[in-house]
Amino acid sequence: MIDVRDLSKHFQVRKRHEGRMAVLRDFVTRETHTVKAVDTVSFNVAKGEVVGYLGPNGAGKSTTIKMLTGLLVPTSGHLTVNGYTPWVSRQTYVARIGAVFGQRTTLWWDLPVIESLELLRYIYRVPEQTFRDNLREFERVLELNEFLTSPVRSLSLGQRMRADLCAALLHDPDLLFLDEPTIGLDVVAKERIRGFVKHINEVRETTVLLTTHDLADVQKLCPRVLIIDHGKLLYDGSLTRLQARFGGKWHLEVDFTEDYADVTVGGAELLHYADQRAVYAFDRRDLSASDLIGRLSARYSLRDISVQEPDVETTVRRIYEEKLLVQDPII
């Protein structure tokens, strides 16, 4: 579905001077420097995949998406999406994709939602029966009935996002771009959006490329993630693999049936022990949870146990802040 090879986008940015004569110097000189927003990025996405595209602010995610949707022309490299070169066959190409941006809407602000959808039917030349069938399905899955006749400007953020998702998929696109689709939404609205994305992927085999800072979206939707930073692709794989490499220590919480004077055990660090409850930290690369539980049960009487893996958000934040993938990319 998506074939990207050595894709780059560079911008020439004017250098601004400082000081008393800065305005005059800016007028007289035209010094520029090159910003490599995307720098020799390569990846492939197969039909039917749901892929998360992650990175800190300014990493190059939006620039990549703009090239994939045909809004920007690359500086160099190869890019085809569903057999098209996006900026060359733009009119034909955009009829086969859908896009939802969390901070923008494709609907007409003062029109009722249903009238916006009818207009989009004419723009995309969707057959009447296809439009009715799709609308009926989306009404059910997204629960649109409560606000279909309401002006877009009167909708809550969650309602508008559901309407935008419906609008993006009315014409049966093969590929859906989602940029921060759950930003600012409450827990219930987020779950409804995630459920809908799962639905269209499983039922229609729609390929989805998702950019988000909400890692719960990624955990629930994306078997595969790409991580970009400073324009370079640094990781291509699963969150589980990322956790195993950079996630730090796991925690084992144990409730004993009685008090013990010493509950230390080899291979694990005792973090806390009080009221017959202990918390251990261990590295899964050196010791599995089952081995640790086996060592404890051989020495003590256990009432209850629970294993807690490292928090994904903490892991990814650490990767960004400490530049772990910059030092050791995994492609």
Short mmCIF file of C-alpha atoms in Angstrom, two decimals:
data_model
loop_
_atom_site.label_atom_id
_atom_site.label_comp_id
_atom_site.label_asym_id
_atom_site.label_seq_id
_atom_site.Cartn_x
_atom_site.Cartn_y
_atom_site.Cartn_z
CA MET A 1 0.00 0.00 0.00
CA ILE A 2 2.80 2.46 0.93
CA ASP A 3 6.33 2.24 -0.45
CA VAL A 4 8.81 4.82 0.87
CA ARG A 5 12.50 4.71 -0.02
CA ASP A 6 15.13 7.29 0.99
CA LEU A 7 12.44 9.96 1.28
CA SER A 8 13.70 13.44 2.18
CA LYS A 9 12.18 16.89 2.56
CA HIS A 10 14.49 19.84 3.18
CA PHE A 11 13.48 23.45 3.75
CA GLN A 12 15.59 26.55 3.25
CA VAL A 13 15.05 28.82 6.26
CA ARG A 14 16.26 32.42 6.35
CA LYS A 15 18.71 33.26 9.08
CA ARG A 16 17.51 36.15 11.26
CA HIS A 17 20.07 38.50 12.78
CA GLU A 18 19.94 40.05 16.22
CA GLY A 19 20.95 43.43 17.55
CA ARG A 20 20.37 47.09 16.70
CA MET A 21 21.02 46.72 12.98
CA ALA A 22 19.24 43.37 12.64
CA VAL A 23 16.46 44.63 10.33
CA LEU A 24 18.95 46.27 7.96
CA ARG A 25 21.21 43.21 7.93
CA ASP A 26 18.21 40.95 7.24
CA PHE A 27 17.26 43.22 4.32
CA VAL A 28 20.76 43.37 2.85
CA THR A 29 21.82 39.74 3.34
CA ARG A 30 19.91 36.59 2.42
CA GLU A 31 21.62 34.00 4.57
CA THR A 32 19.79 30.69 4.82
CA HIS A 33 20.30 27.33 6.43
CA THR A 34 18.86 23.93 5.53
CA VAL A 35 16.38 22.21 7.82
CA LYS A 36 16.13 18.47 7.16
CA ALA A 37 12.55 17.86 8.27
CA VAL A 38 12.62 14.32 6.83
CA ASP A 39 15.98 12.75 6.05
CA THR A 40 16.30 9.53 3.95
CA VAL A 41 13.35 7.71 5.54
CA SER A 42 12.41 4.25 4.22
CA PHE A 43 9.51 1.97 5.14
CA ASN A 44 6.69 -0.11 3.66
CA VAL A 45 3.10 -0.57 4.80
CA ALA A 46 1.11 -3.56 3.54
CA LYS A 47 -2.58 -3.49 2.70
CA GLY A 48 -4.75 -3.92 5.81
CA GLU A 49 -2.07 -2.90 8.33
CA VAL A 50 -2.66 -0.45 11.18
CA VAL A 51 0.63 1.34 11.82
CA GLY A 52 1.45 3.96 14.45
CA TYR A 53 3.81 6.75 13.36
CA LEU A 54 5.35 8.25 16.48
CA GLY A 55 7.84 10.88 17.45
CA PRO A 56 8.27 14.01 19.60
CA ASN A 57 7.07 17.41 18.37
CA GLY A 58 9.16 18.56 15.41
CA ALA A 59 10.36 15.04 14.61
CA GLY A 60 9.07 15.06 11.01
CA LYS A 61 5.76 13.18 11.37
CA SER A 62 3.54 15.88 9.88
CA THR A 63 5.95 16.55 7.01
CA THR A 64 5.92 12.83 6.15
CA ILE A 65 2.10 12.73 6.25
CA LYS A 66 1.90 15.82 4.01
CA MET A 67 4.12 14.11 1.43
CA LEU A 68 2.08 10.90 1.68
CA THR A 69 -1.15 12.81 1.10
CA GLY A 70 0.31 14.85 -1.78
CA LEU A 71 0.35 18.22 -0.02
CA LEU A 72 4.16 18.46 -0.24
CA VAL A 73 6.60 17.38 -2.93
CA PRO A 74 9.70 15.57 -1.58
CA THR A 75 13.17 16.98 -2.06
CA SER A 76 14.39 13.51 -3.03
CA GLY A 77 13.58 9.83 -2.73
CA HIS A 78 10.88 7.46 -3.93
CA LEU A 79 7.26 7.43 -2.76
CA THR A 80 4.23 5.55 -4.07
CA VAL A 81 0.92 5.02 -2.29
CA ASN A 82 -1.53 2.44 -3.62
CA GLY A 83 0.31 2.58 -6.95
CA TYR A 84 0.10 6.40 -7.25
CA THR A 85 2.65 9.16 -6.92
CA PRO A 86 0.57 11.45 -4.66
CA TRP A 87 1.58 14.87 -6.02
CA VAL A 88 1.49 13.75 -9.67
CA SER A 89 -1.86 11.94 -9.86
CA ARG A 90 -3.38 14.10 -7.16
CA GLN A 91 -7.05 14.16 -8.20
CA THR A 92 -7.25 10.42 -8.84
CA TYR A 93 -5.16 9.65 -5.77
CA VAL A 94 -7.11 11.66 -3.19
CA ALA A 95 -10.32 9.90 -4.28
CA ARG A 96 -8.82 6.70 -2.81
CA ILE A 97 -7.67 8.03 0.57
CA GLY A 98 -9.30 9.47 3.68
CA ALA A 99 -7.79 11.82 6.24
CA VAL A 100 -8.83 13.02 9.69
CA PHE A 101 -6.87 15.71 11.52
CA GLY A 102 -7.69 16.22 15.19
CA GLN A 103 -7.43 20.01 15.06
CA ARG A 104 -9.30 20.55 11.76
CA THR A 105 -12.61 19.56 10.24
CA THR A 106 -13.61 18.77 6.65
CA LEU A 107 -17.25 19.61 7.41
CA TRP A 108 -19.01 22.93 6.74
CA TRP A 109 -19.21 24.85 10.00
CA ASP A 110 -22.75 26.26 9.70
CA LEU A 111 -24.42 23.31 7.93
CA PRO A 112 -26.07 20.32 9.62
CA VAL A 113 -23.83 17.26 9.58
CA ILE A 114 -26.06 15.36 7.16
CA GLU A 115 -25.90 18.20 4.60
CA SER A 116 -22.10 18.23 4.80
CA LEU A 117 -22.09 14.50 4.16
CA GLU A 118 -24.44 14.92 1.20
CA LEU A 119 -22.10 17.54 -0.28
CA LEU A 120 -19.15 15.18 0.13
CA ARG A 121 -21.13 12.50 -1.68
CA TYR A 122 -21.30 14.77 -4.74
CA ILE A 123 -17.67 15.84 -4.45
CA TYR A 124 -16.45 12.22 -4.34
CA ARG A 125 -19.17 11.03 -6.76
CA VAL A 126 -20.27 8.29 -4.40
CA PRO A 127 -23.17 6.21 -5.82
CA GLU A 128 -26.46 6.81 -4.00
CA GLN A 129 -26.80 3.23 -2.73
CA THR A 130 -23.17 3.08 -1.54
CA PHE A 131 -23.66 6.37 0.30
CA ARG A 132 -26.84 5.12 2.01
CA ASP A 133 -25.27 1.79 2.97
CA ASN A 134 -22.15 3.43 4.38
CA LEU A 135 -24.12 6.07 6.25
CA ARG A 136 -26.36 3.41 7.80
CA GLU A 137 -23.31 1.43 8.97
CA PHE A 138 -21.49 4.48 10.34
CA GLU A 139 -24.63 5.75 12.09
CA ARG A 140 -24.79 2.46 13.97
CA VAL A 141 -21.09 2.11 14.85
CA LEU A 142 -20.42 5.80 15.61
CA GLU A 143 -23.87 6.57 17.05
CA LEU A 144 -24.41 9.57 14.78
CA ASN A 145 -28.23 9.79 14.98
CA GLU A 146 -28.27 12.12 17.97
CA PHE A 147 -26.55 14.97 16.05
CA LEU A 148 -26.90 14.30 12.30
CA THR A 149 -29.28 17.26 11.89
CA SER A 150 -27.26 19.60 14.15
CA PRO A 151 -24.95 22.32 12.74
CA VAL A 152 -21.28 21.36 12.97
CA ARG A 153 -20.50 24.44 15.06
CA SER A 154 -22.84 23.18 17.82
CA LEU A 155 -21.15 19.78 18.19
CA SER A 156 -18.88 18.76 21.03
CA LEU A 157 -15.31 17.80 20.11
CA GLY A 158 -16.12 14.09 20.42
CA GLN A 159 -19.20 14.41 18.20
CA ARG A 160 -17.26 16.37 15.58
CA MET A 161 -14.51 13.76 15.48
CA ARG A 162 -17.10 11.01 14.92
CA ALA A 163 -18.67 13.06 12.13
CA ASP A 164 -15.24 13.67 10.56
CA LEU A 165 -14.47 9.96 10.63
CA CYS A 166 -17.76 9.27 8.86
CA ALA A 167 -16.95 11.93 6.25
CA ALA A 168 -13.47 10.53 5.64
CA LEU A 169 -14.79 7.04 4.91
CA LEU A 170 -18.00 7.68 2.93
CA HIS A 171 -16.23 7.06 -0.38
CA ASP A 172 -14.67 3.71 0.69
CA PRO A 173 -11.00 4.78 0.71
CA ASP A 174 -8.30 2.12 0.69
CA LEU A 175 -6.10 4.11 3.07
CA LEU A 176 -6.95 6.28 6.08
CA PHE A 177 -4.58 8.86 7.60
CA LEU A 178 -5.37 9.73 11.23
CA ASP A 179 -3.55 12.63 12.88
CA GLU A 180 -4.25 12.88 16.62
CA PRO A 181 -7.84 11.60 16.28
CA THR A 182 -8.44 11.37 20.05
CA ILE A 183 -6.78 14.61 21.15
CA GLY A 184 -8.80 16.37 23.84
CA LEU A 185 -11.48 13.66 24.02
CA ASP A 186 -12.88 12.08 27.17
CA VAL A 187 -12.43 8.37 27.95
CA VAL A 188 -15.79 7.31 26.47
CA ALA A 189 -15.26 9.25 23.23
CA LYS A 190 -11.75 7.84 22.84
CA GLU A 191 -13.00 4.28 23.16
CA ARG A 192 -15.73 4.91 20.58
CA ILE A 193 -13.18 6.28 18.08
CA ARG A 194 -10.79 3.36 18.69
CA GLY A 195 -13.62 0.86 18.31
CA PHE A 196 -14.59 2.40 14.98
CA VAL A 197 -11.03 2.31 13.64
CA LYS A 198 -10.81 -1.37 14.60
CA HIS A 199 -14.14 -1.99 12.91
CA ILE A 200 -13.24 -0.47 9.54
CA ASN A 201 -9.86 -2.21 9.57
CA GLU A 202 -11.29 -5.64 10.35
CA VAL A 203 -14.48 -5.43 8.26
CA ARG A 204 -13.24 -3.35 5.29
CA GLU A 205 -9.49 -4.09 5.49
CA THR A 206 -8.81 -0.35 5.38
CA THR A 207 -5.12 0.42 5.85
CA VAL A 208 -4.56 2.95 8.65
CA LEU A 209 -1.56 5.18 9.36
CA LEU A 210 -1.97 6.80 12.78
CA THR A 211 0.05 9.64 14.27
CA THR A 212 -0.63 10.33 17.93
CA HIS A 213 0.91 11.27 21.27
CA ASP A 214 -1.66 9.14 23.12
CA LEU A 215 0.07 5.79 23.46
CA ALA A 216 -3.17 4.14 24.58
CA ASP A 217 -4.31 4.60 20.95
CA VAL A 218 -1.20 2.79 19.77
CA GLN A 219 -1.46 -0.02 22.33
CA LYS A 220 -5.05 -0.77 21.40
CA LEU A 221 -4.84 -0.29 17.63
CA CYS A 222 -1.31 -0.71 16.26
CA PRO A 223 0.57 -4.03 16.12
CA ARG A 224 3.44 -2.10 14.53
CA VAL A 225 4.96 1.32 15.21
CA LEU A 226 7.47 3.55 13.41
CA ILE A 227 9.42 6.09 15.47
CA ILE A 228 10.98 9.14 13.86
CA ASP A 229 13.12 11.84 15.45
CA HIS A 230 15.02 14.74 13.86
CA GLY A 231 13.85 13.50 10.46
CA LYS A 232 15.42 10.04 10.84
CA LEU A 233 13.48 6.79 11.15
CA LEU A 234 14.85 5.14 14.27
CA TYR A 235 12.53 2.21 14.97
CA ASP A 236 10.26 -0.17 13.07
CA GLY A 237 8.58 -2.91 15.11
CA SER A 238 6.15 -3.62 17.95
CA LEU A 239 5.74 -1.79 21.25
CA THR A 240 6.40 -5.11 23.00
CA ARG A 241 9.83 -5.31 21.39
CA LEU A 242 10.50 -1.70 22.36
CA GLN A 243 9.46 -2.42 25.96
CA ALA A 244 11.72 -5.45 26.12
CA ARG A 245 14.69 -3.36 24.97
CA PHE A 246 14.16 -0.07 26.82
CA GLY A 247 11.33 -0.64 29.29
CA GLY A 248 13.44 -1.00 32.40
CA LYS A 249 12.51 -3.28 35.27
CA TRP A 250 9.25 -5.10 35.87
CA HIS A 251 7.55 -5.20 39.27
CA LEU A 252 6.22 -8.24 41.15
CA GLU A 253 3.82 -7.58 44.00
CA VAL A 254 3.45 -10.46 46.49
CA ASP A 255 1.08 -10.98 49.43
CA PHE A 256 2.39 -13.51 51.95
CA THR A 257 0.19 -15.60 54.24
CA GLU A 258 2.35 -14.65 57.27
CA ASP A 259 5.10 -12.25 58.35
CA TYR A 260 8.67 -13.20 57.49
CA ALA A 261 11.79 -11.64 58.91
CA ASP A 262 13.63 -11.75 55.58
CA VAL A 263 11.93 -11.91 52.17
CA THR A 264 14.88 -11.08 49.95
CA VAL A 265 15.39 -13.32 46.93
CA GLY A 266 18.23 -13.67 44.47
CA GLY A 267 17.87 -11.93 41.10
CA ALA A 268 15.34 -9.34 42.27
CA GLU A 269 15.50 -6.09 44.21
CA LEU A 270 13.19 -5.76 47.22
CA LEU A 271 11.64 -2.30 46.93
CA HIS A 272 9.14 -2.44 49.77
CA TYR A 273 7.98 -4.84 52.48
CA ALA A 274 5.25 -4.15 55.07
CA ASP A 275 2.06 -5.80 56.34
CA GLN A 276 2.85 -9.13 54.66
CA ARG A 277 3.17 -7.42 51.25
CA ALA A 278 6.39 -7.08 49.25
CA VAL A 279 7.24 -5.39 45.96
CA TYR A 280 10.19 -6.64 43.90
CA ALA A 281 11.87 -5.14 40.83
CA PHE A 282 13.47 -7.46 38.27
CA ASP A 283 14.91 -7.38 34.78
CA ARG A 284 13.18 -9.84 32.45
CA ARG A 285 16.32 -10.23 30.41
CA ASP A 286 18.00 -11.82 33.44
CA LEU A 287 15.05 -13.44 35.22
CA SER A 288 11.54 -14.33 34.05
CA ALA A 289 8.47 -13.63 36.18
CA SER A 290 7.71 -17.36 36.45
CA ASP A 291 11.25 -18.10 37.68
CA LEU A 292 11.00 -15.37 40.31
CA ILE A 293 7.61 -16.63 41.47
CA GLY A 294 9.06 -20.15 41.63
CA ARG A 295 11.92 -19.00 43.85
CA LEU A 296 9.52 -17.20 46.19
CA SER A 297 6.99 -20.05 46.42
CA ALA A 298 9.79 -22.50 47.23
CA ARG A 299 10.71 -20.47 50.33
CA TYR A 300 7.51 -18.74 51.41
CA SER A 301 3.77 -19.28 51.60
CA LEU A 302 2.09 -16.94 49.10
CA ARG A 303 -1.50 -15.70 49.15
CA ASP A 304 -1.58 -13.52 46.01
CA ILE A 305 0.76 -12.24 43.30
CA SER A 306 0.59 -9.70 40.49
CA VAL A 307 3.08 -8.78 37.76
CA GLN A 308 3.30 -5.19 36.44
CA GLU A 309 5.15 -4.41 33.24
CA PRO A 310 6.84 -1.00 32.78
CA ASP A 311 4.49 1.78 31.76
CA VAL A 312 4.64 2.30 27.97
CA GLU A 313 4.37 6.09 28.20
CA THR A 314 7.26 6.20 30.67
CA THR A 315 9.36 4.05 28.34
CA VAL A 316 8.66 6.14 25.24
CA ARG A 317 9.23 9.39 27.14
CA ARG A 318 12.57 8.03 28.33
CA ILE A 319 13.47 7.07 24.74
CA TYR A 320 12.71 10.63 23.57
CA GLU A 321 14.42 12.42 26.46
CA GLU A 322 17.55 10.26 26.61
CA LYS A 323 17.81 9.84 22.80
CA LEU A 324 18.12 6.08 23.26
CA LEU A 325 17.16 5.22 19.69
CA VAL A 326 19.44 7.91 18.28
CA GLN A 327 22.32 6.07 19.93
CA ASP A 328 20.99 2.64 18.97
CA PRO A 329 18.39 2.67 16.14
CA ILE A 330 16.37 -0.52 15.53
CA ILE A 331 15.18 -0.78 11.92
#
